[in-house]
Short mmCIF file of C-alpha atoms and ligand atoms in Angstrom, two decimals:
data_model
loop_
_atom_site.label_atom_id
_atom_site.label_comp_id
_atom_site.label_asym_id
_atom_site.label_seq_id
_atom_site.Cartn_x
_atom_site.Cartn_y
_atom_site.Cartn_z
CA MET A 112 0.06 -0.14 0.00
CA ASP A 113 1.43 3.17 -1.03
CA PRO A 114 0.22 6.03 1.60
CA GLY A 115 1.12 8.86 -0.65
CA ALA A 116 -1.18 7.75 -3.47
CA LEU A 117 -4.08 7.03 -0.88
CA MET A 118 -3.77 10.29 0.23
CA ALA A 119 -3.92 11.82 -2.91
CA ALA A 120 -7.00 10.00 -3.53
CA MET A 121 -8.31 11.06 -0.33
CA GLY A 122 -8.08 14.65 -0.86
CA PRO A 123 -10.77 17.01 -0.24
CA HIS A 124 -11.94 16.99 -3.79
CA PRO A 125 -10.56 13.98 -5.38
CA ALA A 126 -10.55 13.43 -8.80
CA SER A 127 -11.74 9.84 -8.22
CA SER A 128 -10.62 7.11 -10.96
CA PHE A 129 -13.42 5.00 -9.60
CA GLN A 130 -16.61 5.28 -11.25
CA PRO A 131 -19.41 3.70 -9.18
CA ALA A 132 -22.28 2.27 -11.01
CA VAL A 133 -25.53 4.02 -10.74
CA ALA A 134 -27.85 1.85 -8.79
CA GLY A 135 -29.71 -0.55 -11.18
CA GLU A 136 -27.09 -0.64 -13.77
CA GLU A 137 -24.62 -3.26 -14.07
CA GLY A 138 -21.96 -2.39 -11.61
CA TYR A 139 -20.56 -2.65 -8.17
CA THR A 140 -22.43 -3.14 -4.98
CA ASP A 141 -20.94 -1.71 -1.85
CA ALA A 142 -19.71 -5.04 -0.90
CA GLU A 143 -18.02 -5.33 -4.18
CA VAL A 144 -16.39 -1.83 -3.66
CA MET A 145 -15.25 -3.14 -0.36
CA LEU A 146 -13.49 -6.12 -1.96
CA ARG A 147 -11.71 -3.63 -4.16
CA VAL A 148 -10.69 -1.60 -1.01
CA LYS A 149 -9.30 -4.93 0.28
CA ALA A 150 -7.39 -5.47 -2.92
CA GLY A 151 -5.65 -2.02 -2.63
CA ASP A 152 -8.02 0.11 -4.51
CA GLU A 153 -7.72 3.44 -2.95
CA SER A 154 -10.40 5.22 -4.74
CA ALA A 155 -12.69 2.61 -3.76
CA PHE A 156 -12.35 3.61 -0.14
CA ASP A 157 -12.82 6.93 -0.94
CA TYR A 158 -15.94 6.22 -2.70
CA LEU A 159 -17.50 4.73 0.51
CA VAL A 160 -16.14 7.60 2.51
CA GLN A 161 -17.97 10.03 0.14
CA LYS A 162 -21.03 8.01 0.08
CA TYR A 163 -21.49 7.38 4.00
CA ARG A 164 -20.04 10.23 5.53
CA ARG A 165 -23.23 12.36 5.69
CA PRO A 166 -25.45 9.46 6.87
CA LEU A 167 -22.82 8.30 9.56
CA VAL A 168 -22.43 11.78 10.82
CA SER A 169 -26.22 12.43 11.05
CA PHE A 170 -26.53 8.80 12.85
CA MET A 171 -23.77 9.54 15.31
CA TYR A 172 -25.30 12.92 15.99
CA ARG A 173 -28.57 11.56 17.05
CA MET A 174 -26.81 8.65 19.10
CA ALA A 175 -24.19 10.93 20.61
CA ARG A 176 -24.47 13.91 23.04
CA ASN A 177 -22.82 16.49 20.65
CA THR A 178 -21.56 17.33 17.43
CA ALA A 179 -17.67 16.97 17.96
CA ALA A 180 -18.18 13.58 19.33
CA ALA A 181 -20.42 12.66 16.59
CA GLU A 182 -17.89 13.43 13.71
CA ASP A 183 -15.26 11.73 15.94
CA LEU A 184 -17.18 8.57 16.09
CA ALA A 185 -18.10 8.57 12.43
CA GLN A 186 -14.35 8.82 11.58
CA GLU A 187 -13.78 6.22 13.74
CA VAL A 188 -16.31 3.87 11.85
CA PHE A 189 -14.14 4.52 8.63
CA LEU A 190 -10.94 3.88 10.33
CA ARG A 191 -12.51 0.51 11.69
CA VAL A 192 -13.60 -0.27 8.22
CA TYR A 193 -10.28 0.68 6.62
CA ARG A 194 -8.54 -1.31 9.29
CA SER A 195 -10.31 -4.62 8.66
CA ARG A 196 -10.35 -4.20 4.98
CA GLN A 197 -8.09 -7.44 4.90
CA THR A 198 -10.41 -9.54 6.87
CA TYR A 199 -13.63 -8.05 4.84
CA GLU A 200 -15.69 -10.85 3.49
CA ALA A 201 -18.76 -10.06 1.46
CA SER A 202 -20.89 -12.53 3.29
CA ALA A 203 -23.36 -9.80 4.39
CA LYS A 204 -24.56 -6.53 3.00
CA PHE A 205 -21.89 -3.76 3.44
CA THR A 206 -24.43 -1.40 4.88
CA THR A 207 -25.35 -4.13 7.78
CA TRP A 208 -21.68 -4.36 8.59
CA LEU A 209 -21.10 -0.52 8.58
CA TYR A 210 -24.07 0.01 10.86
CA ARG A 211 -23.17 -2.77 13.19
CA ILE A 212 -19.65 -1.04 13.65
CA ALA A 213 -21.41 2.38 13.97
CA THR A 214 -24.07 1.04 16.38
CA ASN A 215 -21.32 -0.63 18.62
CA LEU A 216 -19.39 2.30 18.80
CA ALA A 217 -22.15 4.56 19.43
CA VAL A 218 -23.66 2.42 22.24
CA ASN A 219 -20.35 2.16 23.89
CA HIS A 220 -19.76 5.99 23.79
CA ALA A 221 -23.32 6.60 25.35
CA ARG A 222 -22.42 4.37 28.04
CA ASP A 223 -19.14 5.81 28.77
CA THR A 224 -20.77 9.32 28.76
CA ARG A 225 -24.22 8.88 30.18
CA HIS A 226 -23.33 11.07 33.27
CA GLU A 227 -22.22 13.74 31.09
CA ARG A 228 -24.78 16.62 30.36
CA PRO A 229 -25.85 16.83 26.78
CA GLU A 230 -24.80 19.42 24.62
CA VAL A 231 -27.84 21.83 24.03
CA THR A 232 -27.69 22.95 20.37
CA VAL A 233 -30.58 24.59 18.50
CA SER A 234 -29.00 26.15 15.42
CA LEU A 235 -29.43 29.89 15.69
CA ASP A 236 -28.60 30.74 12.14
CA GLU A 237 -30.58 28.05 10.74
CA PRO A 238 -33.18 29.88 8.41
CA ASP A 239 -36.92 29.38 9.51
CA GLU A 240 -38.44 26.91 7.06
CA GLU A 241 -41.73 28.69 7.00
CA THR A 242 -40.81 32.40 6.95
CA GLY A 243 -37.18 31.54 5.25
CA THR A 244 -35.99 34.19 7.84
CA THR A 245 -33.01 33.51 10.20
CA LEU A 246 -33.98 33.76 14.26
CA ASP A 247 -30.37 34.63 15.38
CA VAL A 248 -31.42 38.03 16.29
CA PRO A 249 -35.06 38.17 17.38
CA ASP A 250 -36.04 41.57 16.17
CA SER A 251 -39.67 41.34 17.54
CA LYS A 252 -41.44 39.66 20.34
CA SER A 253 -43.19 37.18 18.22
CA THR A 254 -40.16 36.17 16.65
CA ALA A 255 -38.29 35.42 19.80
CA GLU A 256 -41.46 33.60 21.37
CA GLU A 257 -41.62 31.55 18.20
CA PHE A 258 -37.92 30.77 18.38
CA LEU A 259 -38.26 29.83 21.95
CA VAL A 260 -41.12 27.52 21.27
CA ARG A 261 -39.37 25.69 18.38
CA ARG A 262 -36.42 25.45 20.70
CA GLU A 263 -38.32 23.78 23.51
CA ARG A 264 -40.23 21.62 21.07
CA MET A 265 -36.89 20.52 19.49
CA LEU A 266 -35.21 19.71 22.91
CA ALA A 267 -38.37 17.79 23.78
CA ILE A 268 -38.22 15.74 20.85
CA ARG A 269 -34.63 14.91 21.32
CA ALA A 270 -35.23 14.27 24.94
CA LYS A 271 -38.07 11.78 24.12
CA VAL A 272 -35.94 9.82 21.47
CA GLU A 273 -32.77 9.56 23.90
CA ALA A 274 -34.99 8.25 26.81
CA LEU A 275 -36.17 5.43 24.82
CA PRO A 276 -34.76 1.87 25.64
CA GLU A 277 -31.54 1.49 23.89
CA ARG A 278 -32.60 -0.80 21.05
CA GLN A 279 -36.03 1.25 20.46
CA LYS A 280 -33.91 4.30 20.07
CA LEU A 281 -31.69 2.63 17.79
CA ALA A 282 -34.35 1.31 15.65
CA VAL A 283 -36.14 4.67 15.57
CA ILE A 284 -33.01 6.54 14.41
CA MET A 285 -32.53 3.93 11.53
CA HIS A 286 -35.93 3.56 10.69
CA LYS A 287 -37.09 7.27 10.89
CA TYR A 288 -33.55 9.30 10.21
CA GLN A 289 -31.66 6.86 8.31
CA GLN A 290 -34.33 5.62 6.23
CA MET A 291 -33.66 1.90 6.63
CA ASP A 292 -36.13 -0.80 6.24
CA TYR A 293 -37.31 -3.51 8.70
CA LYS A 294 -34.90 -6.03 7.03
CA GLN A 295 -32.03 -3.84 7.40
CA ILE A 296 -32.55 -2.80 10.82
CA ALA A 297 -33.21 -6.35 11.94
CA ASP A 298 -29.97 -7.53 10.53
CA VAL A 299 -27.97 -4.70 12.26
CA LEU A 300 -29.63 -5.32 15.66
CA LYS A 301 -29.70 -9.16 15.09
CA LEU A 302 -33.10 -9.35 15.44
CA SER A 303 -35.99 -11.22 13.35
CA GLU A 304 -37.94 -8.60 11.30
CA SER A 305 -41.02 -9.29 13.56
CA ALA A 306 -39.20 -8.52 16.63
CA THR A 307 -37.85 -5.37 14.95
CA LYS A 308 -41.49 -4.25 13.72
CA SER A 309 -42.76 -4.80 17.43
CA LEU A 310 -39.72 -2.93 18.69
CA LEU A 311 -40.55 0.01 16.39
CA PHE A 312 -44.26 -0.03 17.21
CA ARG A 313 -43.60 0.19 20.69
CA ALA A 314 -41.30 3.17 20.35
CA TYR A 315 -43.55 5.06 18.07
CA GLU A 316 -46.33 4.43 20.58
CA THR A 317 -44.34 6.05 23.24
CA LEU A 318 -43.36 8.96 21.37
CA ARG A 319 -46.88 9.42 20.28
CA GLU A 320 -48.16 9.45 23.97
CA GLN A 321 -45.27 11.46 25.12
CA LEU A 322 -44.97 14.27 22.39
CA LYS A 323 -48.89 14.72 22.46
CA GLU A 324 -48.68 18.07 24.23
CA PHE A 325 -46.17 19.40 21.41
CA VAL A 326 -48.24 18.63 18.30
CA MET B 172 -47.66 -0.57 10.40
CA MET B 173 -49.61 2.69 11.18
CA PRO B 174 -46.45 5.02 11.75
CA ASP B 175 -45.41 3.74 8.35
CA LEU B 176 -48.70 4.55 6.83
CA ALA B 177 -48.74 8.15 8.54
CA SER B 178 -45.39 9.08 7.06
CA GLY B 179 -46.06 7.86 3.73
CA LEU B 180 -43.63 4.95 3.72
CA MET B 181 -46.64 2.49 3.13
CA GLU B 182 -49.00 2.73 0.67
CA VAL B 183 -52.54 3.44 1.89
CA THR B 184 -54.40 0.62 0.22
CA PRO B 185 -58.27 1.03 -0.85
CA GLU B 186 -58.90 -1.55 1.93
CA ILE B 187 -57.37 0.40 4.57
CA ARG B 188 -58.88 3.77 3.62
CA GLY B 189 -62.16 2.36 3.64
CA HIS B 190 -61.61 1.22 7.13
CA LEU B 191 -60.26 4.59 8.24
CA ALA B 192 -63.15 6.28 6.69
CA GLY B 193 -65.65 4.22 8.83
CA CYS B 194 -63.62 3.93 11.91
CA VAL B 195 -63.10 6.91 14.09
CA ALA B 196 -60.86 5.24 16.54
CA CYS B 197 -58.20 4.14 13.88
CA ALA B 198 -58.63 7.46 11.90
CA GLY B 199 -57.82 9.29 15.17
CA LYS B 200 -54.83 7.31 15.98
CA MET B 201 -53.75 7.86 12.33
CA GLU B 202 -54.01 11.34 12.64
CA GLU B 203 -51.83 11.42 15.92
CA PHE B 204 -48.98 9.31 14.39
CA ARG B 205 -49.01 11.50 11.28
CA GLN B 206 -48.62 14.41 13.76
CA THR B 207 -45.85 12.53 15.66
CA MET B 208 -43.84 11.60 12.59
CA ALA B 209 -44.17 15.27 11.48
CA LEU B 210 -42.69 16.39 14.86
CA LEU B 211 -39.75 13.83 14.68
CA ASP B 212 -38.87 15.41 11.14
CA GLU B 213 -38.02 18.68 13.01
CA TRP B 214 -34.84 17.11 14.69
CA LYS B 215 -32.52 17.72 11.91
CA ALA B 216 -28.96 16.68 12.10
CA PRO B 217 -25.98 18.97 10.83
CA GLU B 218 -24.16 18.16 7.71
CA PRO B 219 -20.43 17.48 8.53
CA SER B 220 -18.32 20.12 9.37
CA PRO B 221 -15.46 21.26 7.21
CA TYR B 222 -12.97 19.69 9.54
CA PHE B 223 -14.39 16.38 9.05
CA ASP B 224 -12.77 15.51 6.09
CA VAL B 225 -9.42 17.09 7.00
CA ARG B 226 -9.29 15.49 10.31
CA LEU B 227 -10.59 11.99 8.78
CA GLN B 228 -7.56 12.25 6.23
CA ALA B 229 -5.11 13.15 9.15
CA ARG B 230 -6.58 10.00 11.00
CA LEU B 231 -6.00 7.80 7.98
CA ARG B 232 -2.74 8.94 7.35
CA GLU B 233 -2.04 8.03 10.86
CA GLU B 234 -3.44 4.65 10.07
CA MET B 235 -1.46 3.98 7.12
CA ALA B 236 1.86 4.83 8.70
CA LYS B 237 1.14 1.97 11.46
CA PRO B 238 3.03 -1.22 10.43
CA GLN B 239 1.12 -3.50 8.13
CA ALA B 240 2.00 -6.69 10.24
CA GLY B 241 -0.81 -8.30 12.20
CA TRP B 242 -0.80 -7.78 15.95
CA LEU B 243 0.70 -11.22 16.93
CA THR B 244 4.04 -9.87 15.56
CA TRP B 245 3.94 -7.25 18.07
CA PHE B 246 4.49 -9.78 20.96
CA ARG B 247 7.78 -10.69 19.46
CA ARG B 248 8.89 -7.07 20.35
CA PRO B 249 10.34 -7.59 24.13
CA VAL B 250 9.84 -4.07 25.08
CA LEU B 251 6.09 -3.74 23.80
CA ALA B 252 5.55 -7.56 25.01
CA ALA B 253 6.42 -6.15 28.56
CA ALA B 254 4.21 -3.35 28.17
CA LEU B 255 1.39 -5.20 26.79
CA THR B 256 1.75 -7.71 29.59
CA VAL B 257 1.37 -4.87 31.94
CA LEU B 258 -1.61 -3.44 30.26
CA LEU B 259 -3.31 -6.77 29.73
CA GLY B 260 -2.82 -7.43 33.55
CA LEU B 261 -4.39 -4.07 34.21
CA GLY B 262 -7.20 -4.78 31.83
CA VAL B 263 -7.99 -7.97 33.31
CA GLY B 264 -7.61 -6.84 36.55
CA LEU B 265 -10.00 -3.79 35.98
CA PHE B 266 -12.35 -6.18 34.03
CA PHE B 267 -13.02 -8.13 37.27
CA THR B 268 -12.91 -5.30 39.75
CA LYS B 269 -15.06 -2.89 37.77
CA GLY B 270 -16.96 -5.82 36.03
CA GLY B 271 -17.25 -3.42 32.88
CA GLY B 272 -14.55 -4.84 30.66
CA ARG B 273 -13.23 -1.15 30.31
CA TYR B 274 -9.57 -0.71 30.31
CA GLY B 275 -7.80 1.62 32.81
CA SER B 276 -7.18 5.43 32.06
CA ALA B 277 -3.87 6.15 30.68
CA ASP B 278 -3.13 7.97 33.86
CA ASN B 279 -3.39 4.43 35.76
CA VAL B 280 -0.87 2.95 33.43
CA VAL B 281 1.55 5.98 33.48
CA ALA B 282 1.61 5.71 37.42
CA VAL B 283 2.29 1.93 37.12
CA ILE B 284 5.23 2.39 34.66
CA ASP B 285 6.58 5.39 36.61
CA SER B 286 6.65 3.36 39.94
CA THR B 287 8.97 1.00 38.20
CA GLU B 288 11.58 3.87 37.03
CA PRO B 289 13.13 5.85 39.56
CA GLY B 290 13.17 9.72 38.97
CA THR B 291 16.46 9.68 37.21
CA ALA B 292 17.00 11.47 33.87
CA VAL B 293 17.39 8.28 31.87
CA GLY B 294 14.73 6.52 34.20
CA ASP B 295 12.49 9.37 32.94
CA LEU B 296 13.30 9.22 29.30
CA GLN B 297 12.82 5.35 29.45
CA ALA B 298 9.39 5.79 31.13
CA LEU B 299 8.60 8.55 28.43
CA GLU B 300 9.24 6.04 25.68
CA LYS B 301 7.60 3.25 27.23
CA ASN B 302 4.61 5.50 27.59
CA HIS B 303 4.66 6.49 24.15
CA ASP B 304 4.47 2.68 23.24
CA LEU B 305 1.47 2.20 25.50
CA TYR B 306 -0.31 5.05 24.08
CA ALA B 307 0.19 3.54 20.77
CA ASP B 308 -1.15 0.23 21.94
CA PHE B 309 -4.20 1.45 23.34
CA ASP B 310 -5.91 1.33 19.99
CA LEU B 311 -4.39 -2.06 19.58
CA LEU B 312 -5.96 -3.23 22.59
CA ASP B 313 -9.11 -1.52 21.78
CA ASP B 314 -9.22 -3.55 18.61
CA LEU B 315 -8.56 -6.64 20.05
CA GLU B 316 -11.61 -6.22 22.22
CA VAL B 317 -13.68 -5.31 19.32
CA GLN B 318 -12.35 -7.50 16.69
CA HIS B 319 -14.67 -10.47 17.68
CA ASP B 320 -17.68 -8.36 18.21
CA VAL B 321 -17.79 -5.17 16.24
CA VAL B 322 -15.66 -5.46 13.15
CA ALA B 323 -16.12 -9.31 12.61
CA ASN B 324 -18.14 -10.11 9.56
CA PRO B 325 -21.67 -10.85 10.21
ZN1 LIG C 4 -60.54 0.90 13.42
#
């Protein structure tokens, strides 16, 4: 392995020589791409990083208690993928493997930091979706109130999801925010599909009940 | 499943539609789920920061600079073998005392090493070097713990 070549391929805006196939075309599955990483194809790894950096950061953001930790954990997932390339076997879907690594890291992190106060972040400069305005400098009483209500609601949603039992929380995050189907979630959590369904149903029932006051 | 129906993940068949039209209880619950799912949508995740890729590259570069040999060969290096033995002992000890399978903090390890090296300049340098090796091995041990579980192919 030539580190120089790999770093070149890993540049901020790499001119990747690896051309991933569009879904449905005759091309490569992620598992096949991973086999190319195993064979020493640096651009193949870059392709996987580009494809999964955003989903992994958002997954970790919802699992971890702050943004910095989320990025750190997402990087750790990629490092572990890279580290274990030699032993990788395409026996399961790549995403199952990826999310299993991510899940283990996230759960361990949550257990290690469960006594820490969660970071309270509600983006101040995020444009309001309805008005398109930014709420960082509330210029009127109603805007300020609107912001506070929104903030409180967001914190409540987050707190209710976080308060779910661990597996329910994982299932909801994968289902609701990572758009994974029952089969994928079941594979990651090593559960049956029906067990996953009932896990999710219980979680959504709880959320429906507990978020009633905010709708 | 109702949350799926409510968030449009599942198609509302004519049969379901028919039932909802005639059943107040189900229609009400369906509406509540719709609102719950919409509420959950408000929890947005941030994009990866500009530092994400830079940091990841740096960590990968570090990773690639490491020797490619498998971890077993590390035991053939006497200093590291000794250091690893200390660490493994600590790890096992902590595993049983704490019952959580967690390894000790770096501070614990440093304290152990320092106590074996009196405060001479040479001793300090040796301790530093050993500590450096120990820090390098934390990842390694972490991997050992994880290998069977996290990284192993499903
Ligand atoms: Zn009904």
